[in-house]
mmCIF file of C-alpha atoms and ligand atoms in Angstrom:
data_model
loop_
_atom_site.group_PDB
_atom_site.id
_atom_site.type_symbol
_atom_site.label_atom_id
_atom_site.label_comp_id
_atom_site.label_asym_id
_atom_site.label_seq_id
_atom_site.Cartn_x
_atom_site.Cartn_y
_atom_site.Cartn_z
ATOM 1 C CA UNK A 1 -0.107 0.099 -0.041
ATOM 2 C CA UNK A 2 1.509 3.544 -0.879
ATOM 3 C CA UNK A 3 1.938 6.114 2.111
ATOM 4 C CA UNK A 4 -0.990 8.391 2.621
ATOM 5 C CA UNK A 5 0.841 11.778 4.273
ATOM 6 C CA UNK A 6 -1.857 13.301 6.465
ATOM 7 C CA UNK A 7 -3.593 16.336 4.741
ATOM 8 C CA UNK A 8 -3.426 19.591 6.124
ATOM 9 C CA UNK A 9 -7.228 19.644 6.278
ATOM 10 C CA UNK A 10 -6.966 16.007 8.182
ATOM 11 C CA UNK A 11 -4.236 17.548 10.623
ATOM 12 C CA UNK A 12 -6.512 20.689 11.358
ATOM 13 C CA UNK A 13 -9.482 18.291 12.611
ATOM 14 C CA UNK A 14 -7.380 16.123 14.811
ATOM 15 C CA UNK A 15 -5.754 19.112 16.626
ATOM 16 C CA UNK A 16 -9.461 20.946 16.730
ATOM 17 C CA UNK A 17 -10.416 17.435 19.047
ATOM 18 C CA UNK A 18 -7.664 18.257 21.293
ATOM 19 C CA UNK A 19 -8.761 20.995 22.264
ATOM 20 C CA UNK A 20 -11.743 20.496 24.210
ATOM 21 C CA UNK A 21 -13.477 23.494 24.667
ATOM 22 C CA UNK A 22 -12.666 25.630 21.904
ATOM 23 C CA UNK A 23 -14.961 26.507 19.361
ATOM 24 C CA UNK A 24 -13.039 25.802 16.186
ATOM 25 C CA UNK A 25 -11.897 29.349 15.429
ATOM 26 C CA UNK A 26 -8.825 29.258 15.161
ATOM 27 C CA UNK A 27 -9.193 25.899 13.113
ATOM 28 C CA UNK A 28 -11.549 27.789 10.806
ATOM 29 C CA UNK A 29 -8.698 30.626 10.629
ATOM 30 C CA UNK A 30 -5.744 28.765 9.691
ATOM 31 C CA UNK A 31 -8.036 27.252 7.129
ATOM 32 C CA UNK A 32 -8.631 30.460 5.574
ATOM 33 C CA UNK A 33 -5.301 31.516 5.581
ATOM 34 C CA UNK A 34 -4.533 27.944 3.716
ATOM 35 C CA UNK A 35 -7.155 29.047 1.143
ATOM 36 C CA UNK A 36 -5.719 32.578 0.276
ATOM 37 C CA UNK A 37 -1.918 30.725 0.244
ATOM 38 C CA UNK A 38 -3.521 28.765 -2.570
ATOM 39 C CA UNK A 39 -4.997 32.088 -4.326
ATOM 40 C CA UNK A 40 -2.200 33.622 -3.987
ATOM 41 C CA UNK A 41 0.237 31.027 -4.870
ATOM 42 C CA UNK A 42 -1.145 30.651 -8.266
ATOM 43 C CA UNK A 43 -1.014 34.149 -8.931
ATOM 44 C CA UNK A 44 2.657 34.176 -7.842
ATOM 45 C CA UNK A 45 3.264 31.407 -10.157
ATOM 46 C CA UNK A 46 2.445 33.073 -13.168
ATOM 47 C CA UNK A 47 4.273 36.184 -12.606
ATOM 48 C CA UNK A 48 6.513 35.426 -15.284
ATOM 49 C CA UNK A 49 3.735 35.097 -17.660
ATOM 50 C CA UNK A 50 2.210 38.680 -16.943
ATOM 51 C CA UNK A 51 3.903 40.540 -19.799
ATOM 52 C CA UNK A 52 3.315 37.593 -22.328
ATOM 53 C CA UNK A 53 0.012 37.193 -21.556
ATOM 54 C CA UNK A 54 -1.066 40.656 -20.963
ATOM 55 C CA UNK A 55 0.330 40.951 -24.885
ATOM 56 C CA UNK A 56 -2.403 38.084 -25.820
ATOM 57 C CA UNK A 57 -4.921 40.444 -24.467
ATOM 58 C CA UNK A 58 -5.390 37.921 -21.333
ATOM 59 C CA UNK A 59 -6.969 40.415 -18.451
ATOM 60 C CA UNK A 60 -4.195 40.110 -15.635
ATOM 61 C CA UNK A 61 -4.848 41.044 -12.056
ATOM 62 C CA UNK A 62 -1.273 42.464 -11.657
ATOM 63 C CA UNK A 63 -1.346 44.892 -15.002
ATOM 64 C CA UNK A 64 2.187 46.143 -16.243
ATOM 65 C CA UNK A 65 3.721 46.454 -12.699
ATOM 66 C CA UNK A 66 4.934 42.916 -11.143
ATOM 67 C CA UNK A 67 5.589 44.583 -7.797
ATOM 68 C CA UNK A 68 1.672 44.939 -7.358
ATOM 69 C CA UNK A 69 1.351 41.491 -6.263
ATOM 70 C CA UNK A 70 1.756 42.613 -2.633
ATOM 71 C CA UNK A 71 -1.384 44.984 -3.495
ATOM 72 C CA UNK A 72 -2.929 41.798 -4.750
ATOM 73 C CA UNK A 73 -1.992 39.303 -2.534
ATOM 74 C CA UNK A 74 -3.212 41.827 0.345
ATOM 75 C CA UNK A 75 -6.835 42.302 -1.117
ATOM 76 C CA UNK A 76 -7.144 38.027 -1.247
ATOM 77 C CA UNK A 77 -5.939 37.976 2.545
ATOM 78 C CA UNK A 78 -8.145 40.451 3.775
ATOM 79 C CA UNK A 79 -11.189 39.484 1.391
ATOM 80 C CA UNK A 80 -10.801 35.664 2.660
ATOM 81 C CA UNK A 81 -10.739 36.658 6.496
ATOM 82 C CA UNK A 82 -13.799 39.100 6.125
ATOM 83 C CA UNK A 83 -15.761 37.208 3.980
ATOM 84 C CA UNK A 84 -15.530 33.941 6.426
ATOM 85 C CA UNK A 85 -16.648 36.389 9.207
ATOM 86 C CA UNK A 86 -13.980 34.718 11.808
ATOM 87 C CA UNK A 87 -11.429 37.583 13.048
ATOM 88 C CA UNK A 88 -12.493 40.737 14.602
ATOM 89 C CA UNK A 89 -9.257 42.953 13.096
ATOM 90 C CA UNK A 90 -6.298 42.719 11.013
ATOM 91 C CA UNK A 91 -3.500 44.991 10.410
ATOM 92 C CA UNK A 92 -1.156 44.549 7.006
ATOM 93 C CA UNK A 93 2.493 46.043 6.182
ATOM 94 C CA UNK A 94 0.242 47.122 2.982
ATOM 95 C CA UNK A 95 -2.252 49.063 5.125
ATOM 96 C CA UNK A 96 -1.923 52.175 6.954
ATOM 97 C CA UNK A 97 -4.449 51.521 9.826
ATOM 98 C CA UNK A 98 -5.920 48.132 11.151
ATOM 99 C CA UNK A 99 -8.926 47.216 10.282
ATOM 100 C CA UNK A 100 -11.912 46.507 12.284
ATOM 101 C CA UNK A 101 -14.174 43.851 11.221
ATOM 102 C CA UNK A 102 -17.582 43.004 12.511
ATOM 103 C CA UNK A 103 -19.097 38.986 12.908
ATOM 104 C CA UNK A 104 -21.522 36.959 11.118
ATOM 105 C CA UNK A 105 -24.113 38.825 13.209
ATOM 106 C CA UNK A 106 -23.166 42.435 12.800
ATOM 107 C CA UNK A 107 -21.554 42.074 16.458
ATOM 108 C CA UNK A 108 -17.706 42.565 16.990
ATOM 109 C CA UNK A 109 -17.569 39.260 18.638
ATOM 110 C CA UNK A 110 -14.145 37.534 17.007
ATOM 111 C CA UNK A 111 -11.992 36.678 19.416
ATOM 112 C CA UNK A 112 -8.949 36.650 17.108
ATOM 113 C CA UNK A 113 -6.774 39.450 15.343
ATOM 114 C CA UNK A 114 -4.262 38.689 12.670
ATOM 115 C CA UNK A 115 -1.436 40.768 11.570
ATOM 116 C CA UNK A 116 0.694 39.969 8.318
ATOM 117 C CA UNK A 117 3.381 40.769 5.769
ATOM 118 C CA UNK A 118 0.994 39.736 2.624
ATOM 119 C CA UNK A 119 4.000 39.167 -0.050
ATOM 120 C CA UNK A 120 7.882 39.383 1.862
ATOM 121 C CA UNK A 121 10.452 39.711 -0.479
ATOM 122 C CA UNK A 122 8.519 41.150 -3.040
ATOM 123 C CA UNK A 123 11.545 42.609 -4.863
ATOM 124 C CA UNK A 124 12.261 39.049 -6.219
ATOM 125 C CA UNK A 125 9.505 38.518 -7.935
ATOM 126 C CA UNK A 126 10.476 40.122 -11.579
ATOM 127 C CA UNK A 127 13.705 37.662 -10.983
ATOM 128 C CA UNK A 128 11.771 34.602 -10.845
ATOM 129 C CA UNK A 129 12.988 33.683 -6.814
ATOM 130 C CA UNK A 130 10.839 32.447 -3.811
ATOM 131 C CA UNK A 131 8.794 34.744 -2.099
ATOM 132 C CA UNK A 132 6.495 34.180 1.169
ATOM 133 C CA UNK A 133 3.733 35.672 3.374
ATOM 134 C CA UNK A 134 3.693 35.840 7.045
ATOM 135 C CA UNK A 135 1.178 35.726 9.327
ATOM 136 C CA UNK A 136 0.368 36.162 13.502
ATOM 137 C CA UNK A 137 -2.768 35.682 15.288
ATOM 138 C CA UNK A 138 -3.489 36.864 18.498
ATOM 139 C CA UNK A 139 -6.096 36.657 20.509
ATOM 140 C CA UNK A 140 -8.156 40.348 21.163
ATOM 141 C CA UNK A 141 -7.748 42.431 24.787
ATOM 142 C CA UNK A 142 -10.436 44.353 24.779
ATOM 143 C CA UNK A 143 -14.030 43.119 25.481
ATOM 144 C CA UNK A 144 -15.948 41.445 23.161
ATOM 145 C CA UNK A 145 -18.415 42.751 21.511
ATOM 146 C CA UNK A 146 -16.682 46.191 21.115
ATOM 147 C CA UNK A 147 -14.639 47.109 18.038
ATOM 148 C CA UNK A 148 -10.887 46.253 18.149
ATOM 149 C CA UNK A 149 -8.622 49.246 19.341
ATOM 150 C CA UNK A 150 -4.460 49.439 18.609
ATOM 151 C CA UNK A 151 -4.462 48.071 22.071
ATOM 152 C CA UNK A 152 -5.170 44.935 20.591
ATOM 153 C CA UNK A 153 -2.278 44.980 17.975
ATOM 154 C CA UNK A 154 0.300 46.100 20.130
ATOM 155 C CA UNK A 155 0.506 43.553 22.024
ATOM 156 C CA UNK A 156 4.155 41.479 22.530
ATOM 157 C CA UNK A 157 5.022 39.014 20.129
ATOM 158 C CA UNK A 158 4.914 36.339 23.498
ATOM 159 C CA UNK A 159 1.121 36.512 23.683
ATOM 160 C CA UNK A 160 0.822 35.153 19.876
ATOM 161 C CA UNK A 161 -1.424 32.096 19.738
ATOM 162 C CA UNK A 162 -0.075 31.060 16.445
ATOM 163 C CA UNK A 163 2.194 32.358 13.705
ATOM 164 C CA UNK A 164 3.357 31.057 10.572
ATOM 165 C CA UNK A 165 4.446 31.778 6.845
ATOM 166 C CA UNK A 166 3.631 30.395 3.224
ATOM 167 C CA UNK A 167 7.024 30.127 0.813
ATOM 168 C CA UNK A 168 6.396 30.394 -2.628
ATOM 169 C CA UNK A 169 9.572 28.197 -3.945
ATOM 170 C CA UNK A 170 10.137 25.656 -5.779
ATOM 171 C CA UNK A 171 7.133 24.192 -4.123
ATOM 172 C CA UNK A 172 4.851 26.085 -1.972
ATOM 173 C CA UNK A 173 4.715 25.243 1.608
ATOM 174 C CA UNK A 174 2.755 26.517 4.675
ATOM 175 C CA UNK A 175 4.698 26.013 7.830
ATOM 176 C CA UNK A 176 2.776 27.351 11.112
ATOM 177 C CA UNK A 177 2.602 26.224 14.924
ATOM 178 C CA UNK A 178 -0.169 26.960 17.050
ATOM 179 C CA UNK A 179 2.092 27.030 20.079
ATOM 180 C CA UNK A 180 3.575 23.543 20.761
ATOM 181 C CA UNK A 181 5.569 22.164 17.463
ATOM 182 C CA UNK A 182 6.440 23.568 13.716
ATOM 183 C CA UNK A 183 4.516 21.815 11.203
ATOM 184 C CA UNK A 184 5.231 22.247 7.521
ATOM 185 C CA UNK A 185 2.865 21.384 4.772
ATOM 186 C CA UNK A 186 3.621 20.805 0.856
ATOM 187 C CA UNK A 187 1.329 21.865 -1.912
ATOM 188 C CA UNK A 188 0.608 19.496 -4.047
ATOM 189 C CA UNK A 189 -0.559 22.015 -7.203
ATOM 190 C CA UNK A 190 -2.652 19.434 -9.181
ATOM 191 C CA UNK A 191 -5.051 18.683 -6.339
ATOM 192 C CA UNK A 192 -4.652 22.026 -4.515
ATOM 193 C CA UNK A 193 -4.185 19.923 -1.413
ATOM 194 C CA UNK A 194 -1.346 20.297 1.152
ATOM 195 C CA UNK A 195 0.395 17.658 2.577
ATOM 196 C CA UNK A 196 2.525 16.875 6.515
ATOM 197 C CA UNK A 197 5.548 16.925 4.912
ATOM 198 C CA UNK A 198 7.950 18.341 7.797
ATOM 199 C CA UNK A 199 6.246 17.007 11.118
ATOM 200 C CA UNK A 200 7.640 18.750 14.174
ATOM 201 C CA UNK A 201 10.757 20.940 12.358
ATOM 202 C CA UNK A 202 13.307 21.668 14.467
ATOM 203 C CA UNK A 203 16.358 23.542 13.854
ATOM 204 C CA UNK A 204 19.797 21.337 14.174
ATOM 205 C CA UNK A 205 21.807 20.811 16.713
ATOM 206 C CA UNK A 206 24.572 22.988 15.014
ATOM 207 C CA UNK A 207 24.461 25.811 12.374
ATOM 208 C CA UNK A 208 26.960 27.060 9.909
ATOM 209 C CA UNK A 209 24.781 29.310 7.817
ATOM 210 C CA UNK A 210 24.988 33.046 7.918
ATOM 211 C CA UNK A 211 22.315 34.787 6.394
ATOM 212 C CA UNK A 212 22.865 38.917 6.141
ATOM 213 C CA UNK A 213 23.088 41.536 3.740
ATOM 214 C CA UNK A 214 27.024 41.963 3.650
ATOM 215 C CA UNK A 215 26.798 44.999 1.188
ATOM 216 C CA UNK A 216 25.754 47.040 4.894
ATOM 217 C CA UNK A 217 28.576 45.660 6.082
ATOM 218 C CA UNK A 218 30.584 49.244 7.015
ATOM 219 C CA UNK A 219 27.154 50.475 8.611
ATOM 220 C CA UNK A 220 26.743 47.807 10.931
ATOM 221 C CA UNK A 221 27.464 48.066 14.663
ATOM 222 C CA UNK A 222 30.777 47.100 15.889
ATOM 223 C CA UNK A 223 29.560 43.610 17.347
ATOM 224 C CA UNK A 224 27.928 42.552 13.988
ATOM 225 C CA UNK A 225 31.139 43.424 12.080
ATOM 226 C CA UNK A 226 33.416 41.326 14.481
ATOM 227 C CA UNK A 227 30.669 38.414 14.742
ATOM 228 C CA UNK A 228 30.955 38.477 10.807
ATOM 229 C CA UNK A 229 34.569 38.236 11.065
ATOM 230 C CA UNK A 230 34.203 35.467 13.834
ATOM 231 C CA UNK A 231 31.507 33.411 10.904
ATOM 232 C CA UNK A 232 34.701 33.990 8.136
ATOM 233 C CA UNK A 233 37.440 32.927 10.536
ATOM 234 C CA UNK A 234 39.054 29.567 10.347
ATOM 235 C CA UNK A 235 38.852 27.625 13.893
ATOM 236 C CA UNK A 236 36.884 24.457 14.768
ATOM 237 C CA UNK A 237 33.918 24.044 12.555
ATOM 238 C CA UNK A 238 34.666 27.051 10.457
ATOM 239 C CA UNK A 239 34.427 29.272 8.323
ATOM 240 C CA UNK A 240 30.421 29.324 8.114
ATOM 241 C CA UNK A 241 28.978 29.583 4.739
ATOM 242 C CA UNK A 242 26.972 32.239 3.839
ATOM 243 C CA UNK A 243 23.792 32.206 1.992
ATOM 244 C CA UNK A 244 21.556 35.358 1.365
ATOM 245 C CA UNK A 245 18.367 35.227 -0.605
ATOM 246 C CA UNK A 246 16.519 38.810 0.167
ATOM 247 C CA UNK A 247 13.469 37.151 1.447
ATOM 248 C CA UNK A 248 13.066 36.707 4.992
ATOM 249 C CA UNK A 249 10.653 33.628 4.892
ATOM 250 C CA UNK A 250 12.912 31.616 2.244
ATOM 251 C CA UNK A 251 15.630 32.862 4.079
ATOM 252 C CA UNK A 252 14.515 31.318 7.823
ATOM 253 C CA UNK A 253 13.147 28.230 6.186
ATOM 254 C CA UNK A 254 16.390 27.238 4.769
ATOM 255 C CA UNK A 255 18.084 27.974 7.922
ATOM 256 C CA UNK A 256 15.656 26.202 10.445
ATOM 257 C CA UNK A 257 16.153 22.979 7.651
ATOM 258 C CA UNK A 258 19.988 23.268 7.217
ATOM 259 C CA UNK A 259 20.973 25.195 10.614
ATOM 260 C CA UNK A 260 21.688 28.851 10.384
ATOM 261 C CA UNK A 261 21.634 32.391 11.817
ATOM 262 C CA UNK A 262 19.404 35.378 9.468
ATOM 263 C CA UNK A 263 20.219 38.862 10.902
ATOM 264 C CA UNK A 264 19.236 42.558 9.483
ATOM 265 C CA UNK A 265 21.129 44.561 12.245
ATOM 266 C CA UNK A 266 20.766 48.306 12.581
ATOM 267 C CA UNK A 267 22.702 50.460 10.339
ATOM 268 C CA UNK A 268 24.044 54.080 10.509
ATOM 269 C CA UNK A 269 20.916 55.322 8.397
ATOM 270 C CA UNK A 270 18.464 53.087 9.757
ATOM 271 C CA UNK A 271 18.856 52.391 13.634
ATOM 272 C CA UNK A 272 16.159 50.483 13.763
ATOM 273 C CA UNK A 273 17.240 48.122 11.031
ATOM 274 C CA UNK A 274 14.608 47.140 8.151
ATOM 275 C CA UNK A 275 12.134 44.760 9.665
ATOM 276 C CA UNK A 276 8.736 44.925 10.644
ATOM 277 C CA UNK A 277 8.578 43.726 14.374
ATOM 278 C CA UNK A 278 4.567 42.838 13.922
ATOM 279 C CA UNK A 279 4.748 41.506 10.634
ATOM 280 C CA UNK A 280 8.088 39.859 10.710
ATOM 281 C CA UNK A 281 9.915 39.734 13.267
ATOM 282 C CA UNK A 282 7.400 38.368 15.770
ATOM 283 C CA UNK A 283 5.923 35.301 13.944
ATOM 284 C CA UNK A 284 9.428 34.321 13.203
ATOM 285 C CA UNK A 285 10.566 34.801 16.620
ATOM 286 C CA UNK A 286 7.636 32.374 17.665
ATOM 287 C CA UNK A 287 8.446 29.842 15.324
ATOM 288 C CA UNK A 288 12.359 29.909 15.951
ATOM 289 C CA UNK A 289 11.653 29.747 19.597
ATOM 290 C CA UNK A 290 8.869 26.804 18.835
ATOM 291 C CA UNK A 291 11.626 25.243 16.738
ATOM 292 C CA UNK A 292 14.394 25.233 19.560
ATOM 293 C CA UNK A 293 16.143 28.399 17.859
ATOM 294 C CA UNK A 294 16.050 31.876 19.675
ATOM 295 C CA UNK A 295 15.244 35.638 17.978
ATOM 296 C CA UNK A 296 17.026 38.587 19.711
ATOM 297 C CA UNK A 297 17.433 42.097 18.611
ATOM 298 C CA UNK A 298 20.713 41.791 19.637
ATOM 299 C CA UNK A 299 20.793 42.512 23.529
ATOM 300 C CA UNK A 300 16.526 41.166 24.735
ATOM 301 C CA UNK A 301 14.338 38.872 23.297
ATOM 302 C CA UNK A 302 11.792 39.525 20.750
ATOM 303 C CA UNK A 303 8.906 38.264 21.822
ATOM 304 C CA UNK A 304 9.308 40.546 25.282
ATOM 305 C CA UNK A 305 9.565 43.799 23.085
ATOM 306 C CA UNK A 306 6.377 45.939 23.710
ATOM 307 C CA UNK A 307 5.120 47.660 20.668
ATOM 308 C CA UNK A 308 4.465 51.050 20.671
ATOM 309 C CA UNK A 309 3.653 51.398 17.080
ATOM 310 C CA UNK A 310 2.054 49.313 14.267
ATOM 311 C CA UNK A 311 4.568 49.451 11.958
ATOM 312 C CA UNK A 312 7.555 49.695 13.880
ATOM 313 C CA UNK A 313 11.206 48.544 13.136
ATOM 314 C CA UNK A 314 13.283 46.360 14.934
ATOM 315 C CA UNK A 315 16.904 44.939 14.333
ATOM 316 C CA UNK A 316 16.703 41.133 13.754
ATOM 317 C CA UNK A 317 18.831 37.972 14.931
ATOM 318 C CA UNK A 318 17.418 35.040 14.330
ATOM 319 C CA UNK A 319 17.773 30.860 14.038
ATOM 320 C CA UNK A 320 20.205 28.413 16.174
ATOM 321 C CA UNK A 321 20.447 29.410 19.386
ATOM 322 C CA UNK A 322 23.907 29.356 19.938
ATOM 323 C CA UNK A 323 24.732 31.394 16.822
ATOM 324 C CA UNK A 324 22.384 33.911 18.697
ATOM 325 C CA UNK A 325 23.813 33.317 21.767
ATOM 326 C CA UNK A 326 27.382 33.880 20.147
ATOM 327 C CA UNK A 327 26.116 37.099 18.476
ATOM 328 C CA UNK A 328 24.527 38.443 21.646
ATOM 329 C CA UNK A 329 27.944 38.093 23.547
ATOM 330 C CA UNK A 330 29.648 39.882 20.827
ATOM 331 C CA UNK A 331 27.158 42.833 20.510
ATOM 332 C CA UNK A 332 27.382 42.675 24.373
ATOM 333 C CA UNK A 333 31.301 43.131 24.807
ATOM 334 C CA UNK A 334 31.237 45.959 21.767
ATOM 335 C CA UNK A 335 28.481 47.933 23.180
ATOM 336 C CA UNK A 336 29.009 51.719 22.481
HETATM 337 P P1 LIG B 401 8.762 43.182 1.819
HETATM 338 O O1 LIG B 401 9.141 42.407 0.506
HETATM 339 O O2 LIG B 401 7.922 42.769 2.756
HETATM 340 O O3 LIG B 401 9.160 44.547 2.027
HETATM 341 O O4 LIG B 401 10.385 42.842 2.904
HETATM 342 C C1 LIG B 401 12.022 42.421 2.040
HETATM 343 C C2 LIG B 401 12.514 42.435 3.663
HETATM 344 C C3 LIG B 401 12.701 40.865 4.446
HETATM 345 O O5 LIG B 401 12.321 39.631 3.248
HETATM 346 C C4 LIG B 401 14.212 40.380 3.301
HETATM 347 O O6 LIG B 401 14.873 39.555 4.042
HETATM 348 C C5 LIG B 401 15.046 41.778 3.490
HETATM 349 O O7 LIG B 401 13.918 42.853 3.480
HETATM 350 C C6 LIG B 401 15.661 42.409 2.031
HETATM 351 O O8 LIG B 401 16.565 43.418 2.728
HETATM 352 P P2 LIG B 401 17.840 44.066 1.620
HETATM 353 O O9 LIG B 401 17.445 43.955 0.465
HETATM 354 O O10 LIG B 401 17.541 45.166 2.202
HETATM 355 O O11 LIG B 401 18.370 42.889 2.414
HETATM 356 MN MN1 LIG B 402 9.001 41.461 4.229
HETATM 357 MN MN1 LIG B 403 5.611 42.647 2.006
#
């Protein structure tokens, strides 16, 4: 008999029965993200055909500018969540402000809010390189029945109830955690089903990849420069190897499987780095910790930071625990 891998749908149903008193709302929420992921995947796969199809007179959602795929992805995720009436609020990297949503009975009684980066690594689309979607889920903290407020969105990352990403790579995968393990599912595009392909993902014991945009080297803090030099030195299992795709989702995904550290430090021009705390760093930090890794701003745990604004940026160091520990030691030693 051929081996039957569990599908994401089956996995969600099994998980649901483990949460005795849960309403099934979180399961339905993950379900709608999986659906939106399939729709975006379909569009991302056609990205290279945009001009050809356009010339043939085909209607195309992205129009002339392929970069618009992030606007498209934003709309797909928001519409899917709004139509299914399962969340009370959404914040997105692509929206200036958060969105308030009423439930099916026109009351504000849904429990969960979603924060997302609908298309991460968007500059890679033109060149046929992997992109992704990142999502982060919290329970609201303001009273049920009232419209959500900014306080619901500015919770520290440790309050997340679930987080994950979809990577539109050589295969499309959804990787997420509802707090315990991290599980990865691969999409079979022929039948539109995700199969459990990477159960209980963990960073390997030792990592040897460092992922950073070294073009910014001269602008990095001293501790980061020293850490990069440490990675390059010949000693023990070093030098490490360097890999940088420029899509956080893909760089993180590879590092979790092969072992490594991703970092986007502060620079002299951008003291808070580039990445967004709420849409990028918190969900990745949540996954990293569940997979035995670590995420830091160079000195403190990412998930402990109390956000002060929706689009806040933060320096980000994330990956194998031993590598992040080492980086923090260099930061501490060379503190200005
Ligand atoms: P986005 O496409 O959502 O703006 O995110 C891009 C981010 C991240 O995915 C990536 O690792 C980083 O920007 C790359 O930045 P550099 O081009 O400055 O290296
Ligand atoms: Mn991004
Ligand atoms: Mn983006």
